[in-house]
Amino acid sequence: MSQPPVIVWFRNDLRVGDNRALAAAVATGAPIVALYILDDECPGRWRMGGASRWWLHMSLAALAKDIAERGNRLLLLRGQAEKVLIGLTQERKAAAVFCSRAYEPHAVALESRLKAHFDSAGIAFKRYGGALLREPEDIRTKSGDVYKVYTPFWRALRQGLVVPAPKPAPRNIPATSRIPKGLALEELDLLPLKPDWAGGLRDAWTPGEAGANARLNSFLKNAMADYADLRNRPDIEGTSRLSPHLHFGEITPGMCWHRARQVAAHMHGADKGYETFLKELVWREFSYTLLFHWNDLPDKPFRSEFMHFGWKKNAQDLKSWQNGLTGFPIVDAGMRELWQTGYMHNRVRMIVASFLIKDLLIPWQEGEAWFWDTLVDADLANNAASWQWVAGSGADAAPYFRIFNPVRQGETFDPKGVYVRRFCPELANLPDEYIHAPWSAPPPVLRSAGVILGKTYPKPLVDHDNARARALAAYEDMRAAIANRNAGASGVS
Ligand code: FAD
């Protein structure tokens, strides 16, 4: 009788290199069923958005090729992961299921249901790390609490950090002849067809493990040394753009850490960039830790006082923001970069989020949902934690009253308007001094640049100074309402 297979259940670990679950399965010597399940039910309202689905299609294609080159085949199935996995295990009489851990609340709950099932069925269910540098259970304050502030979290993580050396990809992934046919990749319906809006994404990205490694190499060689100084500049390619690759697990943070350290050791002056890069990777760890311990993070304010904030829902303003038509060039450029490429520079993400939340008083959850659908790196932990950070409602968040001035931000971080001109070409001929505030340009300047405000480019949706005052008043109202409630509760009049 043939040896029972081990199922390697691929999730957000779409790689063959440095994949502990795959390496452990290969080490058993058993034949392997390499499986991916598209499950749109388990994540509930956080089912993957459009841009992520495009990425997933491309990434699965790359993984399937890497697996085929190693003598096996990627089996694609669709449905509730729990049912599909249990069904396949029974049907194939599998000896074990190996996978990488995931940290979203729905994924954690799914893993514990599967563990209970497989334990009672006498089938090994083994989960491996790799998606994070440290497991979220491991980093605690001296009193055993979860860190809610980034800097001590960073110090604690750094101090005890031992990242296992990345595991090379197995040369061979032994197959079994009894793998069901499964679905063709196209049958997962992940690509946009009518209309095909993914042209900009195709130009900008190479999903898959090889693309991830190429991106890391290029960053280490060309940008890491200046990363600390240039990472806030959207007009310069000064960051790694590894976020979608990290999200889909095409590369591990451990691999990034090891490689960055090696390069920094041999590159004069790269220490500062290396350290700053690690700190950003650890913001990712911090977000994951928050989500792991506070499951409501994507839906509810971490600081409950923000439940009483006087948001103003406005469908028209939301649409203008989504379409990059607010009349503030740096905001519009960011929103158009997002639409065209599935990505937005971090500094600009902060600017557009501040504009939505504070200038327009629209709830942060609306922005979070739009990002979820349009980002190729849409990530439940990073997205939720970052939106809450800007909103002032998160753990260790920016204080609410720090309100970005979109004109000043544009002038500081895109001083020549290179980024704005790229994504708002209708403003391309404006002189630098007006590029971030076209409404302040004298009429002859606008005329000669071919800009007609309200026609070729929108007039500003709000007056920023008034909007700022309105946001601060709303914040004070929230505080006053809470103080009144507390006074009422304690009987003080
Ligand atoms: P780099 O500067 O090269 O950083 C390296 C890696 O560190 C990134 O790839 C990312 O994995 C991690 N990282 C960097 N900054 C952060 C951060 N502030 N928080 C958490 N991790 C970070 N990031 C996502 O991956 N998915 C999201 O859905 C997401 N939504 C965001 C929403 C808002 C409103 C804001 C302000 C930020 C959001 N971020 C999100 C964080 C950050 O903007 C992106 O991770 C970063 O821009 C990715 O570009 P990069 O890979 O070039 O980053």
XYZ file of C-alpha atoms and ligand atoms in Angstrom:
546
model
C 0.000 0.000 0.000
C 1.275 3.488 -0.815
C 2.379 5.758 1.995
C -0.346 8.151 3.233
C 0.345 11.696 2.060
C 0.980 14.828 4.082
C -1.139 17.796 3.042
C 0.698 21.114 2.923
C -2.052 23.688 3.150
C -0.778 26.941 1.625
C -2.374 30.096 2.976
C -0.598 33.473 3.103
C 2.734 31.684 2.688
C 2.819 31.443 -1.080
C 6.473 30.466 -1.401
C 8.642 27.373 -1.489
C 11.751 28.976 0.080
C 11.959 29.589 3.821
C 8.630 27.804 4.270
C 8.850 25.834 7.498
C 5.619 23.912 6.940
C 6.738 22.758 3.499
C 10.269 21.954 4.685
C 8.913 19.902 7.605
C 6.525 18.021 5.310
C 9.314 17.210 2.850
C 11.468 16.032 5.762
C 8.871 13.377 6.652
C 9.659 11.629 3.366
C 5.924 11.169 2.721
C 4.318 12.143 -0.577
C 2.875 15.645 -0.450
C -0.402 17.151 -1.529
C 0.224 20.866 -2.021
C -3.102 22.568 -1.530
C -4.575 26.061 -1.735
C -8.221 26.680 -0.824
C -9.991 29.854 -1.870
C -12.331 30.443 1.062
C -14.558 33.495 0.756
C -16.814 32.482 3.619
C -14.565 32.187 6.633
C -13.296 35.802 6.568
C -16.883 37.127 6.585
C -16.959 40.804 5.709
C -13.172 40.780 5.346
C -13.185 38.525 2.303
C -10.394 39.535 -0.034
C -10.892 42.733 -2.038
C -10.505 43.213 -5.794
C -6.836 44.238 -5.958
C -5.815 41.454 -3.569
C -7.635 38.905 -5.708
C -5.681 40.047 -8.736
C -2.461 39.622 -6.758
C -3.539 36.222 -5.476
C -4.153 34.959 -9.021
C -0.671 35.996 -10.116
C 0.940 34.677 -6.967
C -0.773 31.283 -7.227
C 0.395 31.037 -10.830
C 3.981 31.647 -9.670
C 3.677 29.160 -6.813
C 2.172 26.512 -9.086
C 5.167 26.895 -11.407
C 7.659 26.643 -8.529
C 5.936 23.510 -7.253
C 5.754 21.970 -10.737
C 9.497 22.524 -11.159
C 9.941 20.396 -8.040
C 7.950 17.488 -9.375
C 4.565 18.142 -7.795
C 1.348 20.024 -8.550
C -0.560 22.757 -6.708
C -4.091 21.570 -6.049
C -6.623 24.429 -6.139
C -9.957 24.051 -4.396
C -12.682 26.452 -3.403
C -15.105 26.525 -0.469
C -15.147 26.616 3.309
C -11.556 25.756 4.231
C -12.660 23.647 7.166
C -14.979 21.444 5.148
C -12.674 21.197 2.154
C -9.620 20.336 4.217
C -11.364 17.765 6.371
C -13.004 16.226 3.277
C -9.692 15.971 1.448
C -7.921 14.508 4.459
C -10.556 11.780 4.730
C -10.705 11.099 1.017
C -6.918 10.860 0.615
C -6.379 9.177 3.988
C -3.770 11.823 4.774
C -1.400 11.235 7.664
C -0.997 14.886 8.561
C -1.757 18.483 7.647
C 1.005 21.073 7.849
C 0.498 24.809 7.424
C 1.849 28.213 8.392
C 0.125 30.064 11.185
C -2.164 32.988 10.384
C -3.205 35.676 12.850
C -6.490 37.202 11.673
C -9.280 36.452 14.161
C -11.217 34.310 11.674
C -8.058 32.385 10.775
C -7.151 31.789 14.419
C -10.667 30.485 15.142
C -10.489 28.239 12.077
C -7.144 26.810 13.191
C -8.456 25.957 16.625
C -11.521 24.194 15.159
C -9.270 22.235 12.824
C -6.902 21.345 15.635
C -9.777 19.979 17.711
C -11.060 17.966 14.758
C -7.702 16.524 13.710
C -6.731 15.722 17.307
C -9.870 13.668 17.718
C -9.342 12.032 14.317
C -5.763 11.097 15.203
C -4.299 13.166 12.370
C -1.345 15.441 13.051
C -2.141 19.113 12.466
C 1.055 21.137 12.653
C 1.315 24.898 12.389
C 4.557 26.751 11.764
C 5.711 30.328 12.187
C 7.474 32.429 9.600
C 4.939 35.128 8.835
C 6.279 37.127 11.788
C 9.664 37.574 13.413
C 8.215 36.682 16.811
C 4.950 35.025 17.726
C 2.358 37.426 19.168
C 2.084 35.399 22.383
C 5.805 35.756 23.043
C 6.304 39.450 23.622
C 4.984 40.616 26.953
C 5.756 43.388 29.388
C 7.457 42.448 32.665
C 4.044 42.200 34.270
C 2.850 39.841 31.539
C 0.661 42.332 29.662
C 0.483 42.861 25.944
C 2.356 45.949 24.756
C 0.122 48.776 23.648
C 2.954 51.181 22.898
C 5.269 50.643 19.960
C 8.684 51.768 21.309
C 8.886 49.365 24.270
C 7.440 46.654 22.000
C 10.251 47.276 19.510
C 12.877 47.151 22.256
C 11.485 43.921 23.688
C 11.246 42.299 20.277
C 14.736 43.350 19.317
C 16.286 42.224 22.555
C 15.275 38.600 22.460
C 15.350 38.232 18.714
C 16.785 35.125 17.163
C 15.553 34.689 13.615
C 16.179 31.154 12.373
C 18.305 31.102 9.225
C 16.004 31.018 6.174
C 15.378 27.506 4.919
C 16.285 26.921 1.283
C 13.507 25.753 -1.028
C 13.359 21.946 -1.253
C 14.805 20.628 -4.509
C 12.087 18.074 -4.830
C 8.544 17.934 -3.447
C 7.573 14.255 -3.652
C 4.190 13.755 -5.237
C 1.479 11.147 -5.063
C -0.396 9.941 -8.106
C -3.646 10.247 -6.186
C -4.063 14.023 -6.213
C -7.549 15.053 -7.316
C -7.775 17.242 -10.390
C -9.065 20.339 -8.588
C -9.814 23.627 -10.310
C -7.894 25.449 -12.985
C -6.591 28.800 -11.745
C -8.988 30.668 -14.039
C -11.901 28.854 -12.410
C -11.206 30.721 -9.177
C -12.397 33.891 -10.980
C -9.864 36.118 -9.333
C -9.098 38.405 -12.258
C -11.191 41.415 -13.230
C -12.486 40.823 -16.719
C -15.333 43.226 -17.371
C -13.786 45.718 -17.236
C -10.155 44.666 -16.917
C -8.902 47.437 -14.634
C -5.652 45.697 -13.736
C -3.382 47.188 -16.457
C -1.671 49.545 -13.996
C -1.162 46.714 -11.536
C 0.426 44.513 -14.190
C 2.859 47.316 -15.074
C 3.789 47.975 -11.455
C 4.254 44.533 -9.934
C 5.666 41.045 -10.294
C 3.758 38.936 -7.765
C 5.349 35.696 -6.593
C 8.440 34.573 -4.755
C 10.908 35.467 -7.524
C 9.381 38.957 -7.774
C 9.621 39.341 -4.001
C 13.290 38.388 -3.946
C 14.059 40.695 -6.843
C 12.276 43.538 -5.024
C 14.244 42.891 -1.836
C 17.553 42.757 -3.718
C 16.838 45.971 -5.534
C 15.873 47.741 -2.306
C 18.977 46.542 -0.465
C 21.251 47.568 -3.299
C 19.679 50.860 -4.315
C 17.655 52.303 -1.456
C 18.443 50.870 1.971
C 21.440 53.136 2.624
C 19.270 56.264 2.256
C 16.064 54.740 3.580
C 16.057 56.700 6.854
C 16.273 59.996 4.956
C 14.140 59.270 1.922
C 11.420 56.917 3.108
C 8.958 59.795 3.491
C 9.384 61.029 -0.073
C 6.691 59.787 -2.463
C 8.485 61.421 -5.397
C 11.465 59.079 -4.951
C 11.515 55.277 -4.942
C 12.975 55.213 -1.436
C 11.071 52.342 0.193
C 11.080 48.596 -0.407
C 7.542 48.088 -1.796
C 7.655 44.677 -0.204
C 4.284 45.024 1.553
C 2.159 42.894 -0.826
C 4.920 40.281 -1.029
C 5.057 40.161 2.768
C 1.284 40.047 3.062
C 0.978 37.042 0.756
C 3.985 35.406 2.338
C 6.053 35.331 -0.833
C 8.937 36.383 1.343
C 9.353 36.244 5.119
C 10.263 39.123 7.402
C 13.013 36.821 8.701
C 14.502 36.603 5.233
C 14.317 40.417 4.902
C 15.992 40.820 8.270
C 18.827 38.384 7.510
C 19.536 39.754 4.066
C 19.368 43.384 5.202
C 21.807 42.626 8.006
C 24.228 40.911 5.650
C 24.135 43.800 3.200
C 24.444 46.451 5.932
C 27.554 44.695 7.277
C 29.302 45.247 3.948
C 27.843 48.573 2.844
C 29.420 51.720 4.172
C 26.895 54.037 5.898
C 23.938 51.640 5.593
C 23.500 51.040 9.348
C 20.955 53.787 9.869
C 18.871 52.674 6.898
C 19.044 49.075 8.073
C 17.892 49.960 11.582
C 15.019 52.099 10.266
C 13.933 49.326 7.880
C 13.806 46.874 10.776
C 11.736 49.319 12.780
C 9.186 49.439 9.977
C 9.068 45.654 9.782
C 8.399 45.735 13.506
C 5.455 48.128 13.016
C 3.993 45.228 11.076
C 4.663 42.911 14.018
C 3.075 45.439 16.364
C -0.082 45.642 14.218
C -0.342 41.849 14.113
C 0.068 41.649 17.872
C -2.686 44.214 18.378
C -5.070 42.394 16.051
C -4.245 39.059 17.629
C -5.158 40.340 21.080
C -7.927 42.810 20.112
C -10.061 41.055 17.547
C -12.362 44.053 17.059
C -9.524 46.249 15.818
C -10.793 46.365 12.187
C -14.293 47.359 13.245
C -14.292 49.296 16.488
C -12.107 52.056 17.923
C -9.436 50.662 20.210
C -10.050 53.662 22.487
C -13.681 53.294 23.278
C -14.237 57.040 23.811
C -14.159 57.355 20.017
C -17.460 55.455 19.898
C -18.956 58.841 20.820
C -17.235 60.844 18.094
C -19.562 62.958 15.938
C -18.694 61.610 12.495
C -20.479 63.066 9.484
C -21.237 60.490 6.822
C -21.317 62.132 3.397
C -21.528 59.881 0.333
C -20.623 62.677 -2.089
C -17.474 63.721 -0.218
C -16.476 60.073 0.173
C -16.788 59.583 -3.585
C -14.677 62.675 -4.308
C -12.005 61.295 -1.990
C -12.142 57.817 -3.521
C -11.900 59.219 -7.041
C -9.030 61.584 -6.262
C -11.144 64.678 -6.881
C -10.880 66.614 -3.607
C -9.043 69.597 -5.100
C -6.015 68.960 -2.850
C -3.311 67.713 -5.228
C -1.330 65.546 -2.806
C -4.540 63.821 -1.660
C -5.771 63.341 -5.208
C -2.404 62.068 -6.433
C -2.383 59.494 -3.623
C -5.901 58.276 -4.304
C -5.133 57.971 -8.007
C -1.874 56.158 -7.343
C -3.923 53.703 -5.312
C -6.485 53.212 -8.067
C -3.914 52.861 -10.821
C -1.275 50.739 -9.120
C -2.953 49.155 -6.072
C -0.399 50.863 -3.850
C 0.133 54.193 -2.133
C 3.242 55.557 -0.491
C 3.088 55.435 3.324
C 3.429 59.197 3.826
C 0.606 59.795 1.375
C -1.538 57.114 3.053
C -1.238 59.158 6.238
C -2.139 62.382 4.421
C -5.198 60.982 2.617
C -6.377 59.233 5.781
C -6.038 62.400 7.836
C -7.952 64.304 5.153
C -10.822 61.810 5.137
C -11.064 61.519 8.898
C -10.341 65.073 9.974
C -11.041 67.439 7.065
C -14.159 65.544 5.993
C -15.085 63.972 9.366
C -15.895 60.705 7.616
C -15.514 57.588 9.826
C -12.144 55.888 9.441
C -13.896 52.600 8.717
C -14.997 53.980 5.326
C -11.405 54.644 4.357
C -10.308 51.304 5.719
C -12.930 49.538 3.573
C -11.872 51.420 0.424
C -8.220 50.556 1.035
C -9.235 46.961 1.651
C -10.728 46.721 -1.812
C -8.101 48.671 -3.726
C -4.712 47.913 -2.120
C -2.646 44.996 -3.364
C -1.124 44.889 0.136
C -4.512 45.047 1.917
C -3.751 43.465 5.257
C -6.258 43.220 8.070
C -3.758 43.975 10.831
C -1.750 46.728 9.147
C -4.751 48.404 7.609
C -6.849 48.461 10.771
C -3.989 49.507 13.033
C -2.863 52.233 10.628
C -6.326 53.704 10.120
C -6.838 53.768 13.856
C -3.395 55.308 14.268
C -4.334 58.237 12.033
C -7.796 58.537 13.596
C -6.274 58.895 17.053
C -8.432 56.022 18.253
C -5.757 53.327 18.140
C -3.174 51.975 20.548
C -0.188 54.346 20.571
C -1.959 56.481 17.948
C -1.118 59.948 16.683
C -3.053 62.384 18.894
C -6.351 63.334 17.240
C -5.515 67.032 17.339
C -2.461 66.514 15.106
C -4.152 67.342 11.824
C -2.113 67.223 8.639
C -2.202 70.314 6.455
C -2.291 68.756 2.966
C -0.574 71.745 1.370
C 2.320 71.834 3.863
C 2.674 68.057 3.658
C 2.847 68.228 -0.129
C 5.413 71.026 -0.052
C 7.590 69.180 2.469
C 7.528 65.688 1.013
C 6.998 66.354 -2.699
C 8.854 69.666 -2.951
C 8.984 69.859 -6.738
C 5.568 68.332 -7.251
C 7.018 65.367 -9.141
C 4.595 62.927 -7.503
C 1.575 65.190 -7.996
C 2.413 65.795 -11.653
C 2.720 62.065 -12.236
C -0.741 61.223 -10.966
C -2.547 64.537 -11.654
C -1.255 65.306 -15.157
C -3.838 68.071 -15.589
C -1.714 70.126 -13.143
C 1.622 69.283 -14.782
C 2.259 72.763 -16.169
C 1.704 74.653 -12.926
C 4.876 76.216 -11.468
C 6.274 74.437 -8.399
C 5.133 77.166 -6.024
C 1.444 76.536 -6.831
C 1.487 72.814 -7.486
C 0.179 71.928 -4.022
C -2.395 74.760 -3.846
C -3.628 75.532 -7.371
C -6.394 77.798 -6.035
C -3.723 80.202 -4.774
C -2.260 80.731 -8.256
C -3.076 84.056 -9.948
C -5.529 83.676 -12.894
C -2.874 84.302 -15.606
C -0.702 81.533 -14.120
C -3.622 79.122 -14.131
C -4.488 80.128 -17.683
C -1.028 79.573 -19.027
C -0.847 76.186 -17.254
C -4.164 75.209 -18.865
C -5.862 74.779 -15.490
C -9.495 75.821 -15.084
C -10.510 75.259 -11.473
C -13.869 73.556 -11.211
C -13.465 72.287 -14.784
C -10.113 70.678 -15.559
C -9.317 70.209 -11.868
C -11.704 70.501 -8.886
C -11.898 73.441 -6.531
C -10.930 72.406 -2.986
C -13.693 70.423 -1.297
C -13.159 72.265 1.991
C -11.278 75.216 3.373
C -8.588 73.418 5.349
C -8.421 75.975 8.185
C -12.189 75.823 8.713
C -12.171 72.029 8.421
C -9.407 71.841 10.997
C -11.354 74.047 13.410
C -14.462 71.874 12.843
C -12.500 68.692 13.545
C -11.023 70.100 16.751
C -14.500 71.213 17.860
C -15.861 67.710 17.204
C -13.019 66.278 19.281
C -13.766 68.693 22.131
C -17.475 67.796 21.916
C -16.579 64.126 22.283
C -14.430 64.835 25.314
C -17.098 67.020 26.885
C -19.790 64.367 26.299
C -17.600 61.743 27.969
C -16.768 64.048 30.885
C -20.504 64.697 31.355
C -21.317 61.012 31.277
C -18.568 60.225 33.746
C -19.712 63.041 36.027
C -23.279 61.716 35.774
C -22.129 58.200 36.559
C -20.204 59.344 39.628
C -23.077 61.551 40.822
C -21.090 64.810 40.442
C -23.238 67.675 39.212
P 8.686 50.025 3.630
O 8.841 51.423 4.086
O 9.708 49.509 2.719
O 8.608 49.127 4.941
C 8.964 47.742 4.949
C 7.798 46.911 5.428
O 7.472 47.244 6.771
C 6.515 47.122 4.638
O 6.499 46.362 3.470
C 5.454 46.709 5.639
O 5.269 45.319 5.669
C 6.055 47.159 6.964
N 5.552 48.480 7.317
C 6.028 49.676 6.946
N 5.319 50.672 7.515
C 4.366 50.079 8.250
C 3.316 50.576 9.076
N 3.132 51.880 9.289
N 2.513 49.697 9.696
C 2.698 48.367 9.538
N 3.683 47.837 8.767
C 4.498 48.687 8.125
N 0.453 48.297 5.167
C 0.102 47.096 4.685
O 0.960 46.223 4.518
N -1.213 46.808 4.402
C -2.208 47.727 4.580
O -3.370 47.414 4.341
C -1.838 49.022 5.054
N -2.790 49.992 5.204
C -2.405 51.230 5.659
C -3.388 52.224 5.834
C -3.032 53.487 6.281
C -4.085 54.536 6.489
C -1.684 53.779 6.558
C -1.277 55.137 7.047
C -0.709 52.804 6.413
C -1.050 51.515 5.969
N -0.086 50.503 5.809
C -0.464 49.270 5.351
C 1.302 50.686 6.288
C 2.302 51.218 5.257
O 1.774 52.325 4.586
C 2.712 50.175 4.217
O 3.097 48.986 4.857
C 3.910 50.688 3.403
O 3.566 51.885 2.757
C 4.305 49.655 2.387
O 5.299 50.152 1.542
P 6.742 49.529 1.561
O 6.641 48.059 1.446
O 7.535 50.247 0.539
O 7.228 49.911 3.020
